[in-house]
PDB file of C-alpha atoms in Angstrom:
ATOM      1  CA  PRO M  21      52.500  -9.384 -21.575  1.00  0.00           C
ATOM      2  CA  ARG M  22      52.427  -9.354 -17.759  1.00  0.00           C
ATOM      3  CA  TRP M  23      50.099  -6.645 -16.543  1.00  0.00           C
ATOM      4  CA  SER M  24      50.391  -4.758 -13.258  1.00  0.00           C
ATOM      5  CA  GLU M  25      47.234  -4.297 -11.184  1.00  0.00           C
ATOM      6  CA  SER M  26      46.923  -0.670 -12.314  1.00  0.00           C
ATOM      7  CA  GLU M  27      47.263  -1.710 -15.944  1.00  0.00           C
ATOM      8  CA  ARG M  28      44.612  -4.363 -15.451  1.00  0.00           C
ATOM      9  CA  GLN M  29      42.188  -1.797 -14.090  1.00  0.00           C
ATOM     10  CA  ALA M  30      42.919   0.749 -16.830  1.00  0.00           C
ATOM     11  CA  ARG M  31      42.737  -1.749 -19.649  1.00  0.00           C
ATOM     12  CA  GLY M  32      39.722  -3.452 -18.124  1.00  0.00           C
ATOM     13  CA  ALA M  33      37.833  -0.193 -18.593  1.00  0.00           C
ATOM     14  CA  MET M  34      38.696  -0.402 -22.304  1.00  0.00           C
ATOM     15  CA  SER M  35      37.344  -3.926 -22.663  1.00  0.00           C
ATOM     16  CA  LEU M  36      34.845  -4.962 -25.286  1.00  0.00           C
ATOM     17  CA  GLY M  37      31.694  -3.835 -23.563  1.00  0.00           C
ATOM     18  CA  THR M  38      31.522  -7.118 -21.696  1.00  0.00           C
ATOM     19  CA  HIS M  39      32.313  -8.358 -18.211  1.00  0.00           C
ATOM     20  CA  VAL M  40      34.277 -11.213 -16.719  1.00  0.00           C
ATOM     21  CA  GLY M  41      32.030 -14.245 -16.518  1.00  0.00           C
ATOM     22  CA  ALA M  42      30.305 -13.672 -19.865  1.00  0.00           C
ATOM     23  CA  THR M  43      31.993 -16.725 -21.443  1.00  0.00           C
ATOM     24  CA  GLN M  44      32.833 -20.290 -20.435  1.00  0.00           C
ATOM     25  CA  LEU M  45      36.472 -19.414 -19.897  1.00  0.00           C
ATOM     26  CA  ASP M  46      38.014 -19.596 -16.463  1.00  0.00           C
ATOM     27  CA  PRO M  47      37.517 -16.086 -14.960  1.00  0.00           C
ATOM     28  CA  GLU M  48      41.261 -15.439 -14.762  1.00  0.00           C
ATOM     29  CA  ASP M  49      41.785 -16.577 -18.342  1.00  0.00           C
ATOM     30  CA  GLU M  50      38.853 -14.482 -19.507  1.00  0.00           C
ATOM     31  CA  GLU M  51      40.193 -11.387 -17.789  1.00  0.00           C
ATOM     32  CA  GLU M  52      43.648 -11.984 -19.241  1.00  0.00           C
ATOM     33  CA  LEU M  53      42.226 -12.522 -22.727  1.00  0.00           C
ATOM     34  CA  LEU M  54      40.222  -9.302 -22.495  1.00  0.00           C
ATOM     35  CA  LEU M  55      43.393  -7.460 -21.548  1.00  0.00           C
ATOM     36  CA  ILE M  56      45.256  -9.029 -24.451  1.00  0.00           C
ATOM     37  CA  VAL M  57      42.536  -7.933 -26.884  1.00  0.00           C
ATOM     38  CA  SER M  58      42.539  -4.380 -25.508  1.00  0.00           C
ATOM     39  CA  GLY M  59      46.327  -4.315 -25.902  1.00  0.00           C
ATOM     40  CA  LEU M  60      46.047  -4.854 -29.662  1.00  0.00           C
ATOM     41  CA  GLY M  61      44.907  -1.271 -30.195  1.00  0.00           C
ATOM     42  CA  LEU M  62      41.681   0.617 -30.783  1.00  0.00           C
ATOM     43  CA  ILE M  63      39.615   2.247 -33.498  1.00  0.00           C
ATOM     44  CA  ASP M  64      40.720   5.799 -34.310  1.00  0.00           C
ATOM     45  CA  ALA M  65      37.585   7.876 -33.717  1.00  0.00           C
ATOM     46  CA  SER M  66      39.279  10.951 -35.212  1.00  0.00           C
ATOM     47  CA  LYS M  67      39.073   9.324 -38.654  1.00  0.00           C
ATOM     48  CA  GLY M  68      35.376   8.618 -38.523  1.00  0.00           C
ATOM     49  CA  GLY M  69      35.922   5.124 -37.176  1.00  0.00           C
ATOM     50  CA  THR M  70      37.813   3.966 -40.284  1.00  0.00           C
ATOM     51  CA  GLY M  71      41.336   4.272 -38.847  1.00  0.00           C
ATOM     52  CA  TYR M  72      43.040   2.093 -36.276  1.00  0.00           C
ATOM     53  CA  LEU M  73      45.621   2.927 -33.618  1.00  0.00           C
ATOM     54  CA  VAL M  74      47.925  -0.060 -33.158  1.00  0.00           C
ATOM     55  CA  GLY M  75      48.964  -0.661 -29.548  1.00  0.00           C
ATOM     56  CA  SER M  76      52.632  -0.499 -28.568  1.00  0.00           C
ATOM     57  CA  GLU M  77      52.434  -4.123 -27.332  1.00  0.00           C
ATOM     58  CA  CYS M  78      50.430  -5.427 -30.283  1.00  0.00           C
ATOM     59  CA  SER M  79      53.001  -8.052 -31.302  1.00  0.00           C
ATOM     60  CA  ASP M  80      53.233  -9.466 -27.796  1.00  0.00           C
ATOM     61  CA  CYS M  81      49.448  -9.523 -27.519  1.00  0.00           C
ATOM     62  CA  LEU M  82      49.126 -11.415 -30.811  1.00  0.00           C
ATOM     63  CA  ARG M  83      51.607 -14.032 -29.634  1.00  0.00           C
ATOM     64  CA  ASP M  84      49.724 -14.376 -26.333  1.00  0.00           C
ATOM     65  CA  MET M  85      46.485 -14.795 -28.273  1.00  0.00           C
ATOM     66  CA  GLN M  86      48.089 -17.555 -30.325  1.00  0.00           C
ATOM     67  CA  ARG M  87      49.055 -19.261 -27.089  1.00  0.00           C
ATOM     68  CA  TYR M  88      45.469 -19.143 -25.819  1.00  0.00           C
ATOM     69  CA  LEU M  89      44.128 -20.519 -29.087  1.00  0.00           C
ATOM     70  CA  ARG M  90      46.659 -23.365 -29.141  1.00  0.00           C
ATOM     71  CA  ARG M  91      45.804 -24.516 -25.632  1.00  0.00           C
ATOM     72  CA  ASP M  92      42.026 -24.128 -26.026  1.00  0.00           C
ATOM     73  CA  ASP M  93      40.097 -27.211 -24.851  1.00  0.00           C
ATOM     74  CA  GLN M  94      39.072 -28.958 -28.082  1.00  0.00           C
ATOM     75  CA  HIS M  95      35.889 -30.280 -26.473  1.00  0.00           C
ATOM     76  CA  VAL M  96      34.627 -26.785 -25.613  1.00  0.00           C
ATOM     77  CA  LEU M  97      36.688 -24.253 -27.616  1.00  0.00           C
ATOM     78  CA  ALA M  98      35.730 -21.523 -25.159  1.00  0.00           C
ATOM     79  CA  CYS M  99      38.565 -19.217 -26.291  1.00  0.00           C
ATOM     80  CA  HIS M 100      37.614 -19.468 -29.971  1.00  0.00           C
ATOM     81  CA  ARG M 101      33.974 -18.814 -29.124  1.00  0.00           C
ATOM     82  CA  ALA M 102      34.825 -15.867 -26.874  1.00  0.00           C
ATOM     83  CA  LEU M 103      36.918 -14.189 -29.574  1.00  0.00           C
ATOM     84  CA  GLY M 104      34.091 -14.781 -32.040  1.00  0.00           C
ATOM     85  CA  ALA M 105      31.518 -13.285 -29.681  1.00  0.00           C
ATOM     86  CA  TRP M 106      33.752 -10.252 -29.100  1.00  0.00           C
ATOM     87  CA  ARG M 107      34.193  -9.792 -32.893  1.00  0.00           C
ATOM     88  CA  VAL M 108      37.947  -9.575 -32.467  1.00  0.00           C
ATOM     89  CA  LEU M 109      38.666 -10.453 -36.092  1.00  0.00           C
ATOM     90  CA  GLN M 110      36.354  -7.777 -37.478  1.00  0.00           C
ATOM     91  CA  THR M 111      37.176  -5.085 -34.895  1.00  0.00           C
ATOM     92  CA  HIS M 112      40.922  -5.578 -34.447  1.00  0.00           C
ATOM     93  CA  LEU M 113      42.669  -8.142 -36.643  1.00  0.00           C
ATOM     94  CA  LEU M 114      41.461  -6.971 -40.052  1.00  0.00           C
ATOM     95  CA  PRO M 115      42.106  -3.270 -39.257  1.00  0.00           C
ATOM     96  CA  ILE M 116      45.618  -4.170 -38.071  1.00  0.00           C
ATOM     97  CA  LEU M 117      46.187  -6.090 -41.305  1.00  0.00           C
ATOM     98  CA  ARG M 118      45.139  -3.068 -43.365  1.00  0.00           C
ATOM     99  CA  THR M 119      46.988  -0.500 -41.243  1.00  0.00           C
ATOM    100  CA  CYS M 120      50.265  -2.423 -40.942  1.00  0.00           C
ATOM    101  CA  LYS M 121      50.332  -4.119 -44.347  1.00  0.00           C
ATOM    102  CA  ASN M 122      53.994  -3.144 -44.855  1.00  0.00           C
ATOM    103  CA  ASP M 123      55.137  -4.477 -41.467  1.00  0.00           C
ATOM    104  CA  SER M 124      55.932  -8.048 -42.513  1.00  0.00           C
ATOM    105  CA  LYS M 125      56.577  -9.333 -38.991  1.00  0.00           C
ATOM    106  CA  LEU M 126      53.323  -7.968 -37.576  1.00  0.00           C
ATOM    107  CA  VAL M 127      51.348  -9.110 -40.630  1.00  0.00           C
ATOM    108  CA  PHE M 128      52.775 -12.599 -40.193  1.00  0.00           C
ATOM    109  CA  ASP M 129      51.616 -12.716 -36.560  1.00  0.00           C
ATOM    110  CA  VAL M 130      48.157 -11.433 -37.502  1.00  0.00           C
ATOM    111  CA  LEU M 131      47.788 -14.018 -40.269  1.00  0.00           C
ATOM    112  CA  LYS M 132      48.609 -16.860 -37.883  1.00  0.00           C
ATOM    113  CA  VAL M 133      45.780 -15.810 -35.556  1.00  0.00           C
ATOM    114  CA  VAL M 134      43.335 -15.173 -38.405  1.00  0.00           C
ATOM    115  CA  VAL M 135      44.017 -18.580 -39.987  1.00  0.00           C
ATOM    116  CA  LYS M 136      43.431 -20.292 -36.638  1.00  0.00           C
ATOM    117  CA  LEU M 137      40.158 -18.435 -36.022  1.00  0.00           C
ATOM    118  CA  THR M 138      38.794 -19.083 -39.522  1.00  0.00           C
ATOM    119  CA  MET M 139      39.438 -22.820 -39.574  1.00  0.00           C
ATOM    120  CA  LYS M 140      36.626 -24.816 -41.153  1.00  0.00           C
ATOM    121  CA  PRO M 141      34.044 -25.595 -38.437  1.00  0.00           C
ATOM    122  CA  GLU M 142      34.138 -29.373 -38.879  1.00  0.00           C
ATOM    123  CA  GLN M 143      37.933 -29.286 -38.676  1.00  0.00           C
ATOM    124  CA  LEU M 144      38.086 -26.900 -35.721  1.00  0.00           C
ATOM    125  CA  GLY M 145      35.276 -28.630 -33.819  1.00  0.00           C
ATOM    126  CA  VAL M 146      36.124 -32.224 -34.747  1.00  0.00           C
ATOM    127  CA  LYS M 147      36.178 -33.352 -31.091  1.00  0.00           C
ATOM    128  CA  MET M 148      32.789 -31.772 -30.484  1.00  0.00           C
ATOM    129  CA  ASP M 149      31.374 -33.370 -33.617  1.00  0.00           C
ATOM    130  CA  ASP M 150      32.726 -36.762 -32.516  1.00  0.00           C
ATOM    131  CA  MET M 151      30.980 -36.363 -29.161  1.00  0.00           C
ATOM    132  CA  LEU M 152      27.668 -35.749 -30.908  1.00  0.00           C
ATOM    133  CA  ARG M 153      28.083 -38.736 -33.223  1.00  0.00           C
ATOM    134  CA  GLU M 154      29.353 -41.298 -30.716  1.00  0.00           C
ATOM    135  CA  ARG M 155      26.895 -40.801 -27.860  1.00  0.00           C
ATOM    136  CA  LYS M 156      23.370 -42.202 -27.924  1.00  0.00           C
ATOM    137  CA  SER M 157      22.117 -39.177 -26.008  1.00  0.00           C
ATOM    138  CA  PRO M 158      24.434 -36.334 -27.026  1.00  0.00           C
ATOM    139  CA  ASP M 159      24.632 -33.257 -24.855  1.00  0.00           C
ATOM    140  CA  PRO M 160      22.551 -30.538 -26.559  1.00  0.00           C
ATOM    141  CA  VAL M 161      24.963 -27.932 -25.167  1.00  0.00           C
ATOM    142  CA  VAL M 162      27.723 -29.338 -27.386  1.00  0.00           C
ATOM    143  CA  GLY M 163      25.479 -29.022 -30.430  1.00  0.00           C
ATOM    144  CA  THR M 164      24.716 -25.430 -29.509  1.00  0.00           C
ATOM    145  CA  GLN M 165      28.420 -24.654 -29.132  1.00  0.00           C
ATOM    146  CA  LEU M 166      29.209 -26.198 -32.514  1.00  0.00           C
ATOM    147  CA  THR M 167      26.425 -24.185 -34.131  1.00  0.00           C
ATOM    148  CA  GLU M 168      27.920 -21.095 -32.478  1.00  0.00           C
ATOM    149  CA  LEU M 169      31.301 -21.815 -34.079  1.00  0.00           C
ATOM    150  CA  GLN M 170      29.619 -22.251 -37.458  1.00  0.00           C
ATOM    151  CA  SER M 171      27.893 -18.892 -37.085  1.00  0.00           C
ATOM    152  CA  TYR M 172      31.202 -17.183 -36.309  1.00  0.00           C
ATOM    153  CA  HIS M 173      32.818 -18.795 -39.358  1.00  0.00           C
ATOM    154  CA  ARG M 174      29.928 -17.450 -41.417  1.00  0.00           C
ATOM    155  CA  GLU M 175      30.504 -13.956 -39.993  1.00  0.00           C
ATOM    156  CA  TYR M 176      34.246 -14.146 -40.707  1.00  0.00           C
ATOM    157  CA  THR M 177      33.649 -15.078 -44.332  1.00  0.00           C
ATOM    158  CA  ARG M 178      31.128 -12.271 -44.676  1.00  0.00           C
ATOM    159  CA  ALA M 179      33.606  -9.790 -43.178  1.00  0.00           C
ATOM    160  CA  PHE M 180      36.195 -10.603 -45.858  1.00  0.00           C
ATOM    161  CA  ALA M 181      33.646 -10.780 -48.680  1.00  0.00           C
ATOM    162  CA  HIS M 182      32.395  -7.259 -47.937  1.00  0.00           C
ATOM    163  CA  ASP M 183      35.801  -5.684 -47.322  1.00  0.00           C
ATOM    164  CA  PRO M 184      37.543  -4.944 -50.653  1.00  0.00           C
ATOM    165  CA  ALA M 185      40.419  -3.135 -48.898  1.00  0.00           C
ATOM    166  CA  THR M 186      41.340  -6.233 -46.884  1.00  0.00           C
ATOM    167  CA  LEU M 187      41.054  -8.489 -49.938  1.00  0.00           C
ATOM    168  CA  ARG M 188      43.370  -6.108 -51.774  1.00  0.00           C
ATOM    169  CA  VAL M 189      45.905  -6.369 -48.952  1.00  0.00           C
ATOM    170  CA  LEU M 190      45.720 -10.182 -48.986  1.00  0.00           C
ATOM    171  CA  VAL M 191      46.244 -10.387 -52.745  1.00  0.00           C
ATOM    172  CA  ASN M 192      49.185  -7.964 -52.538  1.00  0.00           C
ATOM    173  CA  LEU M 193      50.714  -9.975 -49.701  1.00  0.00           C
ATOM    174  CA  LEU M 194      50.406 -13.093 -51.853  1.00  0.00           C
ATOM    175  CA  ALA M 195      51.759 -11.419 -54.986  1.00  0.00           C
ATOM    176  CA  ARG M 196      54.801  -9.857 -53.309  1.00  0.00           C
ATOM    177  CA  PRO M 197      56.744 -13.084 -52.599  1.00  0.00           C
ATOM    178  CA  LEU M 198      55.577 -14.654 -55.867  1.00  0.00           C
ATOM    179  CA  ALA M 199      57.123 -11.722 -57.738  1.00  0.00           C
ATOM    180  CA  THR M 200      60.461 -12.444 -56.040  1.00  0.00           C
ATOM    181  CA  PRO M 201      62.777 -14.889 -57.842  1.00  0.00           C
ATOM    182  CA  GLU M 202      62.493 -18.293 -56.216  1.00  0.00           C
ATOM    183  CA  ASP M 203      66.133 -18.382 -55.127  1.00  0.00           C
ATOM    184  CA  ASP M 204      65.736 -15.012 -53.402  1.00  0.00           C
ATOM    185  CA  ARG M 205      62.600 -15.863 -51.418  1.00  0.00           C
ATOM    186  CA  THR M 206      63.027 -16.100 -47.674  1.00  0.00           C
ATOM    187  CA  GLU M 207      61.545 -18.779 -45.460  1.00  0.00           C
ATOM    188  CA  GLU M 208      59.121 -16.144 -44.158  1.00  0.00           C
ATOM    189  CA  ASP M 209      58.009 -15.440 -47.745  1.00  0.00           C
ATOM    190  CA  GLY M 210      57.120 -19.095 -48.226  1.00  0.00           C
ATOM    191  CA  MET M 211      55.291 -19.296 -44.902  1.00  0.00           C
ATOM    192  CA  THR M 212      53.339 -16.125 -45.707  1.00  0.00           C
ATOM    193  CA  VAL M 213      52.157 -17.645 -48.995  1.00  0.00           C
ATOM    194  CA  GLU M 214      51.200 -20.836 -47.166  1.00  0.00           C
ATOM    195  CA  LEU M 215      49.230 -18.891 -44.543  1.00  0.00           C
ATOM    196  CA  ILE M 216      47.317 -16.874 -47.137  1.00  0.00           C
ATOM    197  CA  LEU M 217      46.460 -20.007 -49.116  1.00  0.00           C
ATOM    198  CA  ALA M 218      45.263 -21.677 -45.907  1.00  0.00           C
ATOM    199  CA  LEU M 219      43.164 -18.597 -45.110  1.00  0.00           C
ATOM    200  CA  LEU M 220      41.563 -18.626 -48.567  1.00  0.00           C
ATOM    201  CA  VAL M 221      40.789 -22.332 -48.194  1.00  0.00           C
ATOM    202  CA  ASN M 222      39.129 -21.607 -44.844  1.00  0.00           C
ATOM    203  CA  LEU M 223      37.061 -18.749 -46.226  1.00  0.00           C
ATOM    204  CA  LEU M 224      36.007 -20.494 -49.435  1.00  0.00           C
ATOM    205  CA  HIS M 225      34.959 -23.651 -47.617  1.00  0.00           C
ATOM    206  CA  THR M 226      31.554 -24.752 -48.874  1.00  0.00           C
ATOM    207  CA  TRP M 227      29.467 -27.842 -49.227  1.00  0.00           C
ATOM    208  CA  ALA M 228      29.578 -29.695 -52.539  1.00  0.00           C
ATOM    209  CA  PRO M 229      26.626 -29.170 -54.932  1.00  0.00           C
ATOM    210  CA  ASP M 230      25.536 -32.792 -54.365  1.00  0.00           C
ATOM    211  CA  ALA M 231      25.640 -32.510 -50.557  1.00  0.00           C
ATOM    212  CA  PRO M 232      22.441 -33.333 -48.606  1.00  0.00           C
ATOM    213  CA  PRO M 233      19.992 -30.438 -48.370  1.00  0.00           C
ATOM    214  CA  PRO M 234      20.225 -28.181 -45.324  1.00  0.00           C
ATOM    215  CA  ALA M 235      18.280 -29.083 -42.197  1.00  0.00           C
ATOM    216  CA  VAL M 236      14.828 -27.654 -41.668  1.00  0.00           C
ATOM    217  CA  GLY M 237      15.160 -24.056 -40.539  1.00  0.00           C
ATOM    218  CA  SER M 238      18.655 -23.693 -42.023  1.00  0.00           C
ATOM    219  CA  THR M 239      17.676 -22.990 -45.622  1.00  0.00           C
ATOM    220  CA  ALA M 240      17.975 -19.208 -45.322  1.00  0.00           C
ATOM    221  CA  ALA M 241      21.459 -19.499 -43.773  1.00  0.00           C
ATOM    222  CA  ALA M 242      22.545 -21.926 -46.508  1.00  0.00           C
ATOM    223  CA  LEU M 243      21.335 -19.567 -49.243  1.00  0.00           C
ATOM    224  CA  GLY M 244      23.112 -16.703 -47.477  1.00  0.00           C
ATOM    225  CA  ASP M 245      26.318 -18.751 -47.463  1.00  0.00           C
ATOM    226  CA  VAL M 246      26.085 -19.215 -51.243  1.00  0.00           C
ATOM    227  CA  THR M 247      25.618 -15.478 -51.754  1.00  0.00           C
ATOM    228  CA  THR M 248      28.539 -14.652 -49.451  1.00  0.00           C
ATOM    229  CA  LEU M 249      30.773 -17.173 -51.180  1.00  0.00           C
ATOM    230  CA  ARG M 250      30.032 -15.694 -54.584  1.00  0.00           C
ATOM    231  CA  ASP M 251      30.580 -12.174 -53.245  1.00  0.00           C
ATOM    232  CA  LEU M 252      33.973 -13.337 -51.976  1.00  0.00           C
ATOM    233  CA  LEU M 253      34.877 -14.854 -55.336  1.00  0.00           C
ATOM    234  CA  VAL M 254      33.807 -11.680 -57.146  1.00  0.00           C
ATOM    235  CA  GLY M 255      35.949  -9.627 -54.745  1.00  0.00           C
ATOM    236  CA  LEU M 256      38.979 -11.859 -55.278  1.00  0.00           C
ATOM    237  CA  GLU M 257      38.505 -11.708 -59.044  1.00  0.00           C
ATOM    238  CA  ALA M 258      38.292  -7.919 -58.943  1.00  0.00           C
ATOM    239  CA  GLU M 259      41.662  -7.813 -57.136  1.00  0.00           C
ATOM    240  CA  HIS M 260      43.169 -10.430 -59.523  1.00  0.00           C
ATOM    241  CA  GLY M 261      43.410 -12.953 -56.701  1.00  0.00           C
ATOM    242  CA  LEU M 262      42.001 -15.781 -58.802  1.00  0.00           C
ATOM    243  CA  ASP M 263      44.509 -14.926 -61.542  1.00  0.00           C
ATOM    244  CA  LEU M 264      47.284 -15.474 -58.996  1.00  0.00           C
ATOM    245  CA  VAL M 265      45.846 -18.858 -58.057  1.00  0.00           C
ATOM    246  CA  VAL M 266      45.790 -19.900 -61.728  1.00  0.00           C
ATOM    247  CA  TYR M 267      49.378 -18.659 -62.136  1.00  0.00           C
ATOM    248  CA  MET M 268      50.504 -20.759 -59.165  1.00  0.00           C
ATOM    249  CA  LEU M 269      48.810 -23.834 -60.590  1.00  0.00           C
ATOM    250  CA  GLN M 270      50.654 -23.304 -63.872  1.00  0.00           C
ATOM    251  CA  GLN M 271      54.001 -23.276 -62.053  1.00  0.00           C
ATOM    252  CA  ILE M 272      53.587 -26.528 -60.113  1.00  0.00           C
ATOM    253  CA  ASP M 273      55.419 -28.692 -62.667  1.00  0.00           C
ATOM    254  CA  GLU M 274      58.254 -26.180 -62.950  1.00  0.00           C
ATOM    255  CA  SER M 275      59.034 -25.328 -59.328  1.00  0.00           C
ATOM    256  CA  ASP M 276      59.610 -27.254 -56.107  1.00  0.00           C
ATOM    257  CA  SER M 277      58.334 -24.371 -53.976  1.00  0.00           C
ATOM    258  CA  PHE M 278      55.066 -24.148 -55.906  1.00  0.00           C
ATOM    259  CA  ARG M 279      54.778 -27.933 -55.726  1.00  0.00           C
ATOM    260  CA  SER M 280      54.912 -27.735 -51.931  1.00  0.00           C
ATOM    261  CA  TRP M 281      51.674 -25.704 -52.016  1.00  0.00           C
ATOM    262  CA  ASN M 282      49.986 -28.252 -54.259  1.00  0.00           C
ATOM    263  CA  LEU M 283      47.499 -29.615 -51.694  1.00  0.00           C
ATOM    264  CA  ASN M 284      46.345 -26.174 -50.602  1.00  0.00           C
ATOM    265  CA  LEU M 285      45.911 -25.130 -54.228  1.00  0.00           C
ATOM    266  CA  LEU M 286      44.006 -28.323 -55.006  1.00  0.00           C
ATOM    267  CA  GLU M 287      41.620 -27.767 -52.092  1.00  0.00           C
ATOM    268  CA  LEU M 288      41.235 -24.122 -53.044  1.00  0.00           C
ATOM    269  CA  ILE M 289      40.235 -24.977 -56.610  1.00  0.00           C
ATOM    270  CA  TYR M 290      37.865 -27.645 -55.318  1.00  0.00           C
ATOM    271  CA  TYR M 291      35.984 -25.109 -53.197  1.00  0.00           C
ATOM    272  CA  ILE M 292      35.914 -22.556 -56.009  1.00  0.00           C
ATOM    273  CA  LEU M 293      34.390 -25.088 -58.404  1.00  0.00           C
ATOM    274  CA  SER M 294      32.081 -26.511 -55.736  1.00  0.00           C
ATOM    275  CA  SER M 295      30.340 -23.173 -55.489  1.00  0.00           C
ATOM    276  CA  HIS M 296      28.677 -24.032 -58.812  1.00  0.00           C
ATOM    277  CA  ALA M 297      26.827 -27.079 -60.023  1.00  0.00           C
ATOM    278  CA  PRO M 298      28.469 -28.401 -63.237  1.00  0.00           C
ATOM    279  CA  SER M 299      25.153 -28.141 -65.100  1.00  0.00           C
ATOM    280  CA  ALA M 300      24.950 -24.442 -64.196  1.00  0.00           C
ATOM    281  CA  LEU M 301      28.339 -23.831 -65.784  1.00  0.00           C
ATOM    282  CA  TYR M 302      28.300 -26.126 -68.784  1.00  0.00           C
ATOM    283  CA  GLY M 303      24.684 -27.087 -69.300  1.00  0.00           C
ATOM    284  CA  PRO M 304      23.174 -26.952 -72.819  1.00  0.00           C
ATOM    285  CA  GLY M 305      22.947 -23.366 -73.971  1.00  0.00           C
ATOM    286  CA  THR M 306      24.686 -22.040 -70.845  1.00  0.00           C
ATOM    287  CA  ALA M 307      27.392 -19.438 -71.340  1.00  0.00           C
ATOM    288  CA  VAL M 308      30.359 -19.555 -68.996  1.00  0.00           C
ATOM    289  CA  GLN M 309      30.183 -16.564 -66.649  1.00  0.00           C
ATOM    290  CA  ALA M 310      32.137 -15.177 -63.758  1.00  0.00           C
ATOM    291  CA  PRO M 311      30.681 -15.888 -60.303  1.00  0.00           C
ATOM    292  CA  GLY M 312      27.974 -13.373 -59.514  1.00  0.00           C
ATOM    293  CA  ALA M 313      27.715 -12.151 -63.110  1.00  0.00           C
ATOM    294  CA  ARG M 314      24.255 -11.442 -64.445  1.00  0.00           C
ATOM    295  CA  PRO M 315      22.954 -13.822 -67.110  1.00  0.00           C
ATOM    296  CA  GLU M 316      23.036 -12.521 -70.613  1.00  0.00           C
ATOM    297  CA  PRO M 317      19.615 -11.769 -72.103  1.00  0.00           C
TER     298      PRO M 317
END
């Protein structure tokens, strides 16, 4: 949206407890992005902080946010890092998803932003990673920025893993079009399924069991990632999300639409299985258990 000067001043007072110049964005872009975020809505204090009041221009603000994310400099990713620092996903996007779960158009716009924000760090920051690998004396600032992106991805995954209500909404959004006969599904139904699968792939991203050990000083974070991943899998299982994934896999040979999601499903299953070492699942005397389940005595 195009803001008047009075709107800028009013909305600026509702910003995220920050000030222009706190990020590496151009000051004008930073101010505009803060206004866009404030236009999404705000937490409803009358409901103990659990409700959310969606702004009248929320849809326009989401589309503007998509525009900023698309044009973000891939060597710096200042917009992605600013939105991560401002906790926009946790404070605004997930509450909007829960509050407006029956508004298909708004949900679709929210999912597009969420999928972009939660992209796997090495995929999102591929240009930054290339800079570190190709230069003999890489800029330490780039490494710090990439680590920052990884920390935000970790926080995003944790936000979903510890939010059963949002997981329930995601599973319902996935189940709704799948329950519709294939010939009656709209193009938007198919794109919604694709977005949710992409989001699950982003969130379940993990290193393979045979990956090199974490760097010195990163062990605690790596162990925390394993715990968060298993919490997420347990949450999805509780909402029958993993059952839906298995159902989709069973339909691949029977349906062209399911076949079009084959690569996402394959990557999703890979990450689910990679959260366990094969010996832990099928070692001698080992009973097969759900992720996070306590061993039998």
